[in-house]
mmCIF file of C-alpha atoms and ligand atoms in Angstrom:
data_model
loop_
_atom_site.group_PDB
_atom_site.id
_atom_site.type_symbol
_atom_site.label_atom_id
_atom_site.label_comp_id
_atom_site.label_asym_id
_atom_site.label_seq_id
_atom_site.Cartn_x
_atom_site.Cartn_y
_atom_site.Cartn_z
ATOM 1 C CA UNK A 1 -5.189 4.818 20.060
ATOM 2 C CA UNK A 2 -3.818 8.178 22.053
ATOM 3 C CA UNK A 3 -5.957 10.561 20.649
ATOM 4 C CA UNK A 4 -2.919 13.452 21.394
ATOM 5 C CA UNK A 5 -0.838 11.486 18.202
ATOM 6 C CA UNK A 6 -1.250 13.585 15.062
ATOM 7 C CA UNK A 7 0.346 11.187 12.478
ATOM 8 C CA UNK A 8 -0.759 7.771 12.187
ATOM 9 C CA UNK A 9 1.363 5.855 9.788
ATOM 10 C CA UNK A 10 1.446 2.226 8.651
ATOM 11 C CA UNK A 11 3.014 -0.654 6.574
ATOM 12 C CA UNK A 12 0.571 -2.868 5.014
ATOM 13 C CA UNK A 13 2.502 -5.891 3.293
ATOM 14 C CA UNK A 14 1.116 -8.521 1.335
ATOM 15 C CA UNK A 15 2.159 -11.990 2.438
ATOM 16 C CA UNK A 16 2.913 -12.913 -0.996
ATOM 17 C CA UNK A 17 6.682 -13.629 -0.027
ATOM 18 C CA UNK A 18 9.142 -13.003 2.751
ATOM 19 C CA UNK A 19 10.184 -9.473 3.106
ATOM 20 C CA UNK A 20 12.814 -8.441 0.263
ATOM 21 C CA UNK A 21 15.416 -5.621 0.040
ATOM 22 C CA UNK A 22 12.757 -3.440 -1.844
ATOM 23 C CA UNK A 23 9.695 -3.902 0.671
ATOM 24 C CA UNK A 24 12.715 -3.306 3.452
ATOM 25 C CA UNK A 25 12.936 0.126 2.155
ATOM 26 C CA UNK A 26 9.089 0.648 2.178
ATOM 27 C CA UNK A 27 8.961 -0.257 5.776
ATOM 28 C CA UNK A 28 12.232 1.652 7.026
ATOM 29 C CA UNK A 29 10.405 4.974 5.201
ATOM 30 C CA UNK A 30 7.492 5.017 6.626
ATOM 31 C CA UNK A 31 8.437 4.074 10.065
ATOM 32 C CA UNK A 32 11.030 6.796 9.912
ATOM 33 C CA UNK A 33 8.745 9.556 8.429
ATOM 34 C CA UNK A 34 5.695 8.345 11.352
ATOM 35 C CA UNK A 35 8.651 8.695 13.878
ATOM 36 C CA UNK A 36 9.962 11.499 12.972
ATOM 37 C CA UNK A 37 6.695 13.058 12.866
ATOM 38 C CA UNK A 38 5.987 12.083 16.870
ATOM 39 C CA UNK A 39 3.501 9.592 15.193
ATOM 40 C CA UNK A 40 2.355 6.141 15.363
ATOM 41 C CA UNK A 41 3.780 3.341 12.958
ATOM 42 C CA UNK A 42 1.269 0.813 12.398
ATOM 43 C CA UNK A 43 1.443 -2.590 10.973
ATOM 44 C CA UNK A 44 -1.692 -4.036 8.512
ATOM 45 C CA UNK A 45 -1.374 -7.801 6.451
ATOM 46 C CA UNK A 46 -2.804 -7.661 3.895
ATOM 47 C CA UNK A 47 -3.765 -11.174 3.406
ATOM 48 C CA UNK A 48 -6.690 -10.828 1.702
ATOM 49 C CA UNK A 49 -5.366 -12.824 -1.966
ATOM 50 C CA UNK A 50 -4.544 -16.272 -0.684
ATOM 51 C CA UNK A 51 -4.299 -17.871 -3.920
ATOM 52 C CA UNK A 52 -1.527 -15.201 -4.038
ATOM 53 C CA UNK A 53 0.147 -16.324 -0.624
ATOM 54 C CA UNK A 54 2.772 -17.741 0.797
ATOM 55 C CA UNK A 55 2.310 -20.401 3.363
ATOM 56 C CA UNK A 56 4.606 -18.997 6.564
ATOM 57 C CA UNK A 57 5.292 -15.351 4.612
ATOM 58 C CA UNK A 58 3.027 -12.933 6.968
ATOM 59 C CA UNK A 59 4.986 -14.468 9.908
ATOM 60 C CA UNK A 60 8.195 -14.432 8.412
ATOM 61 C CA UNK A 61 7.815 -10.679 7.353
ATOM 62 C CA UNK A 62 6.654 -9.438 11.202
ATOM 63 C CA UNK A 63 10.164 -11.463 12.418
ATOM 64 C CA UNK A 64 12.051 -10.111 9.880
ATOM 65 C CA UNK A 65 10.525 -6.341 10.879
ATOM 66 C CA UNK A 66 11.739 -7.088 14.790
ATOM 67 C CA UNK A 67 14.970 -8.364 13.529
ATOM 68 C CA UNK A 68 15.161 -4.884 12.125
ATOM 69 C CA UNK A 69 13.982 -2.819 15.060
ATOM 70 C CA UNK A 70 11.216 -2.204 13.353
ATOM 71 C CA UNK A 71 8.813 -2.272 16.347
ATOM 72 C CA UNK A 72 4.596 -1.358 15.404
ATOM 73 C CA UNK A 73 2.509 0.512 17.801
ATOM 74 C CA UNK A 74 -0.510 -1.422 18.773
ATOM 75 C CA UNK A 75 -2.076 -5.010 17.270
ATOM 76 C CA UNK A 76 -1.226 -5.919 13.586
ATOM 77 C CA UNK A 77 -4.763 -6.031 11.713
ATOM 78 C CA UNK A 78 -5.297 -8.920 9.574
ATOM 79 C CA UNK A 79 -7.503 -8.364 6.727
ATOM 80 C CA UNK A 80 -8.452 -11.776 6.897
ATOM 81 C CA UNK A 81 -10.655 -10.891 9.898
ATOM 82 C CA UNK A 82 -12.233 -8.105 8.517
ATOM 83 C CA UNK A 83 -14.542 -9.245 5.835
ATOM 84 C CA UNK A 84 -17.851 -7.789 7.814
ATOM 85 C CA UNK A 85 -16.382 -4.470 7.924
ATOM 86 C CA UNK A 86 -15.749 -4.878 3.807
ATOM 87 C CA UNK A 87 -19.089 -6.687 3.370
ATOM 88 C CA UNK A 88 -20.562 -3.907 5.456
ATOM 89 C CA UNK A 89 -19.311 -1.184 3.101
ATOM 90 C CA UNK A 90 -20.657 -2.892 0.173
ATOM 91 C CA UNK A 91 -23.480 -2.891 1.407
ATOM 92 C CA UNK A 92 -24.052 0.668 1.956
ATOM 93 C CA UNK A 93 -22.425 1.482 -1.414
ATOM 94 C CA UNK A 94 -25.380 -0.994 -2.884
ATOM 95 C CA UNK A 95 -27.666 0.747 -0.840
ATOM 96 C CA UNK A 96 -26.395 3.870 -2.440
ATOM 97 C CA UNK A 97 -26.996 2.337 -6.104
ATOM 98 C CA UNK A 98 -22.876 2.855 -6.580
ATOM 99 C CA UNK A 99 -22.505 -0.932 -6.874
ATOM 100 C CA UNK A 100 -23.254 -2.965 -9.789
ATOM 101 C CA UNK A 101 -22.073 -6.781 -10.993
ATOM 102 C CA UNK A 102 -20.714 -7.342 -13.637
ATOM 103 C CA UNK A 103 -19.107 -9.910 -15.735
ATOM 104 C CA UNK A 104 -17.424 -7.604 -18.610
ATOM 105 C CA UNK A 105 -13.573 -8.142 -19.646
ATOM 106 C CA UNK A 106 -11.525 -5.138 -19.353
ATOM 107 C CA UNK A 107 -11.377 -4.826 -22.808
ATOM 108 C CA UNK A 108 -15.040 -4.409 -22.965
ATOM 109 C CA UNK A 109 -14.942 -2.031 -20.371
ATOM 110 C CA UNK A 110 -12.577 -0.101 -21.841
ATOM 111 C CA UNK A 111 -14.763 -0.456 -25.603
ATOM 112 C CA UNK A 112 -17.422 1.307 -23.156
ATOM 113 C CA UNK A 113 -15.487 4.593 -21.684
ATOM 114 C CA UNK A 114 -14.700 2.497 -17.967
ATOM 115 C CA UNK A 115 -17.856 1.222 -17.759
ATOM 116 C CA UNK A 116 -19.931 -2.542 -17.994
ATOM 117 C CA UNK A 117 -21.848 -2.537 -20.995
ATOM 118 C CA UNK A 118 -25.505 -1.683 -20.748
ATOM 119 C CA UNK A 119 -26.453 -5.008 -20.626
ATOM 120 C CA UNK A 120 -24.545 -6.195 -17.785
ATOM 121 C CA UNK A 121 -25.406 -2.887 -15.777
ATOM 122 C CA UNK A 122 -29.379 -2.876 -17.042
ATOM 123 C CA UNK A 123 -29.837 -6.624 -16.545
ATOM 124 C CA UNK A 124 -31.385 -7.888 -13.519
ATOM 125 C CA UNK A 125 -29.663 -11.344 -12.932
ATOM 126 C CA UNK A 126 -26.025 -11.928 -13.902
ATOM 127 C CA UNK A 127 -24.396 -15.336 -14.636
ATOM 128 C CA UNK A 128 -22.522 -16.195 -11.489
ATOM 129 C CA UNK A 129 -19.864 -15.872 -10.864
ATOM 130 C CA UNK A 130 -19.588 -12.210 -11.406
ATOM 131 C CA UNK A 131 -17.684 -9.181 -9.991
ATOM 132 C CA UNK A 132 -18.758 -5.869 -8.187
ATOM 133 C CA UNK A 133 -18.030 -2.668 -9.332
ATOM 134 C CA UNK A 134 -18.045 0.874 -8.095
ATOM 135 C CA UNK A 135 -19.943 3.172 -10.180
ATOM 136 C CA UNK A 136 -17.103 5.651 -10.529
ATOM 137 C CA UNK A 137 -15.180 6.614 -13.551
ATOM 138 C CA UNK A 138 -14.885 9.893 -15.295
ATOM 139 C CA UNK A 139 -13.270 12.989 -14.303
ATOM 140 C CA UNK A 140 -9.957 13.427 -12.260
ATOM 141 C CA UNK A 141 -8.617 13.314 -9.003
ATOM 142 C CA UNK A 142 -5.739 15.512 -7.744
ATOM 143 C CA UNK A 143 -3.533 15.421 -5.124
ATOM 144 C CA UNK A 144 0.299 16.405 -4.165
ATOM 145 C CA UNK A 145 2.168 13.675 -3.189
ATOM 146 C CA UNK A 146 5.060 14.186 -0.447
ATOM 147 C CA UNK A 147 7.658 13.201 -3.390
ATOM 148 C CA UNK A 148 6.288 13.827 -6.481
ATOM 149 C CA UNK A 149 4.493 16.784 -6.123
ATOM 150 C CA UNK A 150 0.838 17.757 -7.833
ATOM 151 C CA UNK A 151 -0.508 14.708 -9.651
ATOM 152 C CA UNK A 152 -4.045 14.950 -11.792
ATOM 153 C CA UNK A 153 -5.014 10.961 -12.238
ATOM 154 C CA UNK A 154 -8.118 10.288 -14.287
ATOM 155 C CA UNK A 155 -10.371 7.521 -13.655
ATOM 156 C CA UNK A 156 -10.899 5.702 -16.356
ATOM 157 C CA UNK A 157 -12.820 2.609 -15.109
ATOM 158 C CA UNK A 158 -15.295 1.411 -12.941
ATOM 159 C CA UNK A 159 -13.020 -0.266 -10.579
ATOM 160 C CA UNK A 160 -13.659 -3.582 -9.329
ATOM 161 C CA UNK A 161 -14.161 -3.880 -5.224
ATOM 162 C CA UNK A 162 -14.870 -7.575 -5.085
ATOM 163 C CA UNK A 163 -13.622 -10.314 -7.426
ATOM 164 C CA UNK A 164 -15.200 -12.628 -9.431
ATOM 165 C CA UNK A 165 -13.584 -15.599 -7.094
ATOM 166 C CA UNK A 166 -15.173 -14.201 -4.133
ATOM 167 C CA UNK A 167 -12.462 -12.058 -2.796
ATOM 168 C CA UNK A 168 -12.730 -8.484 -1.673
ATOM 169 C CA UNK A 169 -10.350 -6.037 -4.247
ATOM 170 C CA UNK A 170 -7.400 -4.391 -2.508
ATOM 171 C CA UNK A 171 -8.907 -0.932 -3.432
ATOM 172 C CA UNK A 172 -11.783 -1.865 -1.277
ATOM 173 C CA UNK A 173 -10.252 -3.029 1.785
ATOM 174 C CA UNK A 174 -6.978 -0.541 1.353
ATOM 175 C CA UNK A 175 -9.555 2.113 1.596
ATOM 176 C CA UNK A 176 -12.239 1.074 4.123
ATOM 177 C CA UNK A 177 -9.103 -0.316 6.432
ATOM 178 C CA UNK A 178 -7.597 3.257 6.436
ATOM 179 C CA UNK A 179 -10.477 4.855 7.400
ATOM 180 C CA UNK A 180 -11.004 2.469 10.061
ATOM 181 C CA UNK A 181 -7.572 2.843 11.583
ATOM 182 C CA UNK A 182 -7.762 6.422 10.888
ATOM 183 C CA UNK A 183 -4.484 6.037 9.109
ATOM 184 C CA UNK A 184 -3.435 10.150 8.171
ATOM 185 C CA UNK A 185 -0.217 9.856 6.203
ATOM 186 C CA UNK A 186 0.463 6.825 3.998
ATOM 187 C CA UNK A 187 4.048 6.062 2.916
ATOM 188 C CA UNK A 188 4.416 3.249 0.517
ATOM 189 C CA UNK A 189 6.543 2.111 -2.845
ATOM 190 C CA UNK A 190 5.700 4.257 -6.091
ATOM 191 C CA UNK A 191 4.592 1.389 -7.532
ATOM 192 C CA UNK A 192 1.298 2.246 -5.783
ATOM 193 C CA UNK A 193 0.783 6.044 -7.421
ATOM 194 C CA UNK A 194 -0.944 5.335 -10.245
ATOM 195 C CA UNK A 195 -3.398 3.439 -8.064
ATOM 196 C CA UNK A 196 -3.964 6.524 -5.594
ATOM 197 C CA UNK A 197 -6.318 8.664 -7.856
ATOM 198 C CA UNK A 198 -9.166 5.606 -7.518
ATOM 199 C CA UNK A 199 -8.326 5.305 -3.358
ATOM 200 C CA UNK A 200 -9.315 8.953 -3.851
ATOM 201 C CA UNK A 201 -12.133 8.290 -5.496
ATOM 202 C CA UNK A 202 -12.751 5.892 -3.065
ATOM 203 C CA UNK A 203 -12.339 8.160 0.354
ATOM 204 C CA UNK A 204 -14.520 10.554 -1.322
ATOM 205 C CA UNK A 205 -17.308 8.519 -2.463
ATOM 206 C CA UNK A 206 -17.204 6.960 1.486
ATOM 207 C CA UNK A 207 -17.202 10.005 2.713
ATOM 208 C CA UNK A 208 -13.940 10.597 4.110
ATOM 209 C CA UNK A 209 -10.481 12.551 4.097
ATOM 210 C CA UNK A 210 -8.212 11.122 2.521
ATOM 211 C CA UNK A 211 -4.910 10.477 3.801
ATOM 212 C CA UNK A 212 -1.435 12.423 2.734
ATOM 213 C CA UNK A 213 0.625 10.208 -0.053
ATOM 214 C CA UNK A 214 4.213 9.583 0.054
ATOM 215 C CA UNK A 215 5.577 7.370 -2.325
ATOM 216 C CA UNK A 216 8.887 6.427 -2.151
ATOM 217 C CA UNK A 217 11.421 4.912 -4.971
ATOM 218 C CA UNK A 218 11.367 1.648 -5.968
ATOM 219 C CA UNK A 219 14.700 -0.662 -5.737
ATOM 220 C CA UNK A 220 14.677 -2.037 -9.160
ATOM 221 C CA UNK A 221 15.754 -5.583 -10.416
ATOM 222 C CA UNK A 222 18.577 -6.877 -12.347
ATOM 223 C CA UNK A 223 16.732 -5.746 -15.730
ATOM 224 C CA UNK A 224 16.096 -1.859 -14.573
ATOM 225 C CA UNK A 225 12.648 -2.718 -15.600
ATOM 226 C CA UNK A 226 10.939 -4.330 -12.827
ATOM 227 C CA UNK A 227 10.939 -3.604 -9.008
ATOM 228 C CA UNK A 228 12.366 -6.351 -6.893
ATOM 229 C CA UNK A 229 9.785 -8.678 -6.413
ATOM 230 C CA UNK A 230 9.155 -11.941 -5.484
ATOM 231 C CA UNK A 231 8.561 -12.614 -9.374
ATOM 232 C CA UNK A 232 11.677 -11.525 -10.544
ATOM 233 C CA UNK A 233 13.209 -13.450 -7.434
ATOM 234 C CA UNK A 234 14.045 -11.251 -5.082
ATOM 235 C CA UNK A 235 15.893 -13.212 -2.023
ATOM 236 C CA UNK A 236 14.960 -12.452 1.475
ATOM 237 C CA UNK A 237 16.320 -10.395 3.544
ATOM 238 C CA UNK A 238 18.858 -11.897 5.990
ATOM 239 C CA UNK A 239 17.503 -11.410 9.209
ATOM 240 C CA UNK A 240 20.953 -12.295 10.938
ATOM 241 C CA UNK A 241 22.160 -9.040 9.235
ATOM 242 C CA UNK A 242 19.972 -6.502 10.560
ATOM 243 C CA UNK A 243 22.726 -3.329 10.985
ATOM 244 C CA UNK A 244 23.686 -3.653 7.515
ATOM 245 C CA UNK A 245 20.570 -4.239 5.848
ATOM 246 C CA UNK A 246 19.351 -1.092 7.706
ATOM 247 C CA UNK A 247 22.223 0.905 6.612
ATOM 248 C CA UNK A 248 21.766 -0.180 2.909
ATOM 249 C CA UNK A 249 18.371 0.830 2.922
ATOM 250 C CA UNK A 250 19.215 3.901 4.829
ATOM 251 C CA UNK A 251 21.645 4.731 2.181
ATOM 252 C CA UNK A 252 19.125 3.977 -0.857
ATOM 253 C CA UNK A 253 16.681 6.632 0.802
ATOM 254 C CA UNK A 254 19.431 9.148 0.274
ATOM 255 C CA UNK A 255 20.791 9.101 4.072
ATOM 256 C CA UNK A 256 24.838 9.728 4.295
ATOM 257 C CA UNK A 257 25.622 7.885 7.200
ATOM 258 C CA UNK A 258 28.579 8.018 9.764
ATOM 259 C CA UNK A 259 31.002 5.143 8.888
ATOM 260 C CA UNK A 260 30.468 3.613 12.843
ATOM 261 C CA UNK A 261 26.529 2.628 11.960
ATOM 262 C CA UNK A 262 26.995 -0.756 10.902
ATOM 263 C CA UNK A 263 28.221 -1.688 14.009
ATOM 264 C CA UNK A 264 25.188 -0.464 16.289
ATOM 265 C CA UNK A 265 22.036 -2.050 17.004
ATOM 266 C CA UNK A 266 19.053 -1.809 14.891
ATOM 267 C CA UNK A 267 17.297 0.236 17.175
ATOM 268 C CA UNK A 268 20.028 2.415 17.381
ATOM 269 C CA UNK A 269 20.812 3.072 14.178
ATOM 270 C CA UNK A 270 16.963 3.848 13.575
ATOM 271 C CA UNK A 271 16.998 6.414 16.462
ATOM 272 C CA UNK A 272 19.557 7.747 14.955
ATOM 273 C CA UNK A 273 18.032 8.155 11.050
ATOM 274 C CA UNK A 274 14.677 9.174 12.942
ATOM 275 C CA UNK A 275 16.655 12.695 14.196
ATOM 276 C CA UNK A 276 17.758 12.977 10.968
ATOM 277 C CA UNK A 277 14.754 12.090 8.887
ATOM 278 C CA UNK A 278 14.222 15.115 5.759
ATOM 279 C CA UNK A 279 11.937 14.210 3.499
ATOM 280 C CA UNK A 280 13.490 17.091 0.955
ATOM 281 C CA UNK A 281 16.387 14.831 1.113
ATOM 282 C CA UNK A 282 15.215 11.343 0.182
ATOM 283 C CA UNK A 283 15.887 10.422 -3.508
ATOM 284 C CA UNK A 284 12.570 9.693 -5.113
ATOM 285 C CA UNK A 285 14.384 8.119 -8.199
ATOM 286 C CA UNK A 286 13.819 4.053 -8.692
ATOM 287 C CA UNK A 287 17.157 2.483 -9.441
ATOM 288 C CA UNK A 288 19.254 -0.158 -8.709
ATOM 289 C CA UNK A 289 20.336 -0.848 -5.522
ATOM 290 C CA UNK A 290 24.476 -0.231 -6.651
HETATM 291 N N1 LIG B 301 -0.272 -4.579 0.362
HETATM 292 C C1 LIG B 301 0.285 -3.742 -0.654
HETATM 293 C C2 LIG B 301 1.605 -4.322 -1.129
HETATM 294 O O1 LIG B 301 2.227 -5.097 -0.413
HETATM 295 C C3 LIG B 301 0.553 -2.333 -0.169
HETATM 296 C C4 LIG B 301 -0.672 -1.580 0.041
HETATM 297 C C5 LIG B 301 -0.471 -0.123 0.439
HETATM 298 O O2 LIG B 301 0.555 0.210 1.037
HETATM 299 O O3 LIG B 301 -1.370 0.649 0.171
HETATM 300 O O4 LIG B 301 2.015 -3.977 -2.221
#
């Protein structure tokens, strides 16, 4: 990585589906904001759940992101390949005492203020399978998000950072993974702010800065209630209709665009929104998409 780039940006999808209108939005936002920053855009798959996975989705998503101009700086990182560097950090959180198993519910762990019971904390062998958990909750983390200004999160729960399947957590690797790539500004769907006290937990507790938040406003389903999503059947995007998928999204991020767009190319209509990229003027609000 050019060590003269300030802003290092990235899109981390989940290969849970193809990409959708909503996660379309995510992407053209943060590459935009990176850009327009003189930074680097790039691109992490999160494929870390595959019970949760699509056979064919991760690929799917990085053609449907070239469709769209959406070119990444540098190799995609595959979280599948980086279970030593999560096993790694476990290990030095364990080291550290931070890391217990546990096989509580959440309701018990809620009965006990965010924590395992005694028992499952005190004892010295667990029934297997069990999960890991991060000694961490009580008190509050605070920071200002790029959109939605001062937040104060509390933490109310030890948070898990591998499953009981096996599986390393999301917070885990969503944390350890930005530190690694040295990711500085994170731009992602505001479905993921009530998540961002604990990855602040997280940086802290590993030692490191966190990154700046951005979260940006959710396209929401038919209902109003639920973000498009592959559960609420979302289709995917049409990758034969880059322009004016680009120019919808453009326009859902608050962008008033010259009538002529929809007949550039991709990468011309992003050079174009990159100029004129204000983050004072994207509308945070989650709606509908008309
Ligand atoms: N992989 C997550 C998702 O697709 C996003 C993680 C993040 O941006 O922090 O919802």
């Amino acid at each position: 990585m050019n060590s003269t780039i300030s802003y290092i940006g990235r899109f981390a999808p989940s290969p849970s589906g193809p990409l959708h209108f909503g996660s379309l939005v995510c992407a053209v936002g943060s590459y935009l904001d990176a850009l327009a920053h003189g930074g680097h855009w790039l691109v992490r798959m999160e494929d870390l759940d595959p019970p949760r996975e699509e056979p064919g989705a991760a690929t799917r998503i990085l053609k449907s992101l070239e469709a769209h101009g959406l070119h990444w700086h540098g190799p995609i990182q595959w979280q599948s390949k980086r279970y030593a560097l999560y096993e790694d950090t476990l290990s030095t959180l364990r080291q550290q005492g931070l890391l217990y198993p546990c096989d509580c519910s959440r309701s018990q762990i809620k009965k006990n203020g965010g924590h395992a019971n005694d028992f499952c904390r005190l004892k010295s062998e667990v029934s297997e399978p069990s999960a890991l958990r991060l000694e961490c909750a009580g008190g509050e983390e605070r920071f200002v998000d790029i959109w939605h200004g001062e937040q104060r999160q509390q933490i109310r729960e030890d948070t898990i950072l591998k499953r009981r399947d096996g599986f390393y957590a999301y917070q885990l690797a969503v944390v350890v993974d930005d530190i690694d790539q040295r990711i500085n500004q994170v731009v992602r769907g505001s479905d993921l702010l009530e998540t961002t006290g604990v990855q602040q937990r997280l940086f802290k507790i590993l030692g490191a800065t966190a990154p700046q938040f951005g979260h940006l406003p959710l396209v929401m389903g038919p209902d109003d209630k639920q973000k498009l999503s592959k559960q609420n059947h979302a289709p995917a995007i049409d990758d034969r209709t880059p322009a004016e998928n680009l120019c919808e999204a453009l326009h859902f991020l608050g962008f008033k665009l010259p009538s002529s767009a929809a007949a550039e190319s991709p990468e011309a209509i992003l050079k174009w929104a990159t100029a004129h990229w204000r983050r004072h003027q994207v509308d945070r609000r989650n709606r509908q998409l008309h």
